[in-house]
């Protein structure tokens, strides 16, 4: 099954830190997916074996969805009080949940772990 653009962006954001290089082409994503320009608050939750290991919610409602997903994913994985910094081995077994706070209500999408 294909991963959604939003969940792929969350995964790519975490992988940028592991690879210590910027790989996300923000301009290309914004051009291809105009929705990423919208101002939507996000929450990223990281689960390992169905146990919450990291979470971050954006507070700034004036930031684009693109920036909010990138920030939330990195903060949930690497700057979280709930757990130590996410290791590559944990990341491979990590489910990522994305919550969007829209005017129509909360939308939720989950990406299963790369390795089960």
Tab-separated table of C-alpha atoms in Angstrom:
chain	number	residue	atom	x	y	z
A	1	UNK	CA	0.000	0.000	0.000
A	2	UNK	CA	1.293	3.448	-0.870
A	3	UNK	CA	2.110	5.790	1.991
A	4	UNK	CA	0.332	9.153	1.965
A	5	UNK	CA	2.332	12.270	1.132
A	6	UNK	CA	1.825	13.547	4.691
A	7	UNK	CA	3.046	10.357	6.368
A	8	UNK	CA	5.934	10.085	3.924
A	9	UNK	CA	6.892	13.647	4.838
A	10	UNK	CA	6.897	12.683	8.540
A	11	UNK	CA	9.121	9.657	7.833
A	12	UNK	CA	11.438	11.713	5.607
A	13	UNK	CA	11.758	14.334	8.358
A	14	UNK	CA	12.992	11.760	10.861
A	15	UNK	CA	15.293	10.174	8.279
A	16	UNK	CA	16.877	13.578	7.579
A	17	UNK	CA	18.193	13.572	11.134
A	18	UNK	CA	19.507	10.002	10.888
A	19	UNK	CA	21.323	10.833	7.640
A	20	UNK	CA	22.450	14.272	8.899
A	21	UNK	CA	21.478	15.936	5.639
A	22	UNK	CA	18.559	17.876	4.246
A	23	UNK	CA	16.713	15.777	1.686
A	24	UNK	CA	13.213	17.267	1.676
A	25	UNK	CA	12.618	19.557	-1.292
A	26	UNK	CA	10.080	21.910	0.285
A	27	UNK	CA	9.542	24.012	-2.835
A	28	UNK	CA	8.789	20.965	-4.987
A	29	UNK	CA	6.379	19.575	-2.384
A	30	UNK	CA	4.565	22.904	-2.035
A	31	UNK	CA	4.243	23.194	-5.810
A	32	UNK	CA	2.999	19.617	-6.228
A	33	UNK	CA	0.728	19.592	-3.145
A	34	UNK	CA	-0.774	23.063	-2.492
A	35	UNK	CA	-2.571	21.732	0.613
A	36	UNK	CA	0.836	21.764	2.343
A	37	UNK	CA	0.628	25.580	2.307
A	38	UNK	CA	-2.492	25.510	4.495
A	39	UNK	CA	-2.227	26.546	8.153
A	40	UNK	CA	-3.109	23.320	9.971
A	41	UNK	CA	-1.957	22.352	13.462
A	42	UNK	CA	-0.514	18.864	13.672
A	43	UNK	CA	0.356	16.213	16.207
A	44	UNK	CA	2.783	13.383	15.556
A	45	UNK	CA	2.663	10.339	17.831
A	46	UNK	CA	5.277	7.594	17.675
A	47	UNK	CA	4.363	4.096	18.844
A	48	UNK	CA	6.573	1.058	19.343
A	49	UNK	CA	4.647	-2.157	20.023
A	50	UNK	CA	1.475	-0.051	20.442
A	51	UNK	CA	3.121	1.917	23.293
A	52	UNK	CA	3.376	5.686	22.930
A	53	UNK	CA	7.082	6.574	22.761
A	54	UNK	CA	7.014	10.145	21.522
A	55	UNK	CA	4.593	12.926	20.758
A	56	UNK	CA	4.649	16.540	19.672
A	57	UNK	CA	1.892	19.008	18.846
A	58	UNK	CA	2.540	22.237	16.978
A	59	UNK	CA	1.404	25.322	18.822
A	60	UNK	CA	1.700	27.911	16.043
A	61	UNK	CA	-1.427	28.086	13.929
A	62	UNK	CA	0.275	30.500	11.499
A	63	UNK	CA	2.743	27.911	10.184
A	64	UNK	CA	2.203	25.797	7.086
A	65	UNK	CA	1.202	22.154	7.261
A	66	UNK	CA	4.526	21.297	5.597
A	67	UNK	CA	6.560	23.003	8.327
A	68	UNK	CA	4.328	21.671	11.096
A	69	UNK	CA	4.754	18.044	9.995
A	70	UNK	CA	8.528	18.388	9.693
A	71	UNK	CA	8.819	20.072	13.107
A	72	UNK	CA	6.421	17.686	14.860
A	73	UNK	CA	8.084	14.554	13.501
A	74	UNK	CA	11.587	15.678	14.487
A	75	UNK	CA	10.528	16.883	17.938
A	76	UNK	CA	8.532	13.695	18.655
A	77	UNK	CA	11.521	11.558	17.679
A	78	UNK	CA	14.459	13.514	19.022
A	79	UNK	CA	13.356	16.152	21.536
A	80	UNK	CA	10.762	14.366	23.595
A	81	UNK	CA	10.440	14.122	27.363
A	82	UNK	CA	8.709	10.737	27.105
A	83	UNK	CA	11.713	8.858	25.771
A	84	UNK	CA	15.355	9.022	24.902
A	85	UNK	CA	16.292	10.041	21.383
A	86	UNK	CA	14.839	7.603	18.860
A	87	UNK	CA	17.386	5.087	17.586
A	88	UNK	CA	17.415	3.759	14.023
A	89	UNK	CA	16.476	0.279	15.241
A	90	UNK	CA	13.461	1.712	17.079
A	91	UNK	CA	12.484	3.853	14.102
A	92	UNK	CA	12.247	0.787	11.877
A	93	UNK	CA	9.682	-0.686	14.311
A	94	UNK	CA	7.847	2.580	14.888
A	95	UNK	CA	4.266	3.335	13.851
A	96	UNK	CA	3.692	7.011	13.065
A	97	UNK	CA	0.321	8.599	13.762
A	98	UNK	CA	-0.496	11.990	12.262
A	99	UNK	CA	-3.363	14.062	13.657
A	100	UNK	CA	-4.575	17.163	11.822
A	101	UNK	CA	-6.723	19.780	13.540
A	102	UNK	CA	-8.999	20.982	10.728
A	103	UNK	CA	-12.077	23.189	10.782
A	104	UNK	CA	-14.109	20.035	10.114
A	105	UNK	CA	-12.592	18.290	13.131
A	106	UNK	CA	-9.615	16.072	13.808
A	107	UNK	CA	-8.300	13.830	11.027
A	108	UNK	CA	-6.067	10.877	11.838
A	109	UNK	CA	-3.771	8.780	9.691
A	110	UNK	CA	-1.315	6.071	10.758
A	111	UNK	CA	1.690	4.628	8.983
A	112	UNK	CA	2.692	1.146	10.149
A	113	UNK	CA	6.261	0.289	11.097
A	114	UNK	CA	8.721	-0.401	8.290
A	115	UNK	CA	9.696	-3.692	9.988
A	116	UNK	CA	7.069	-5.650	11.909
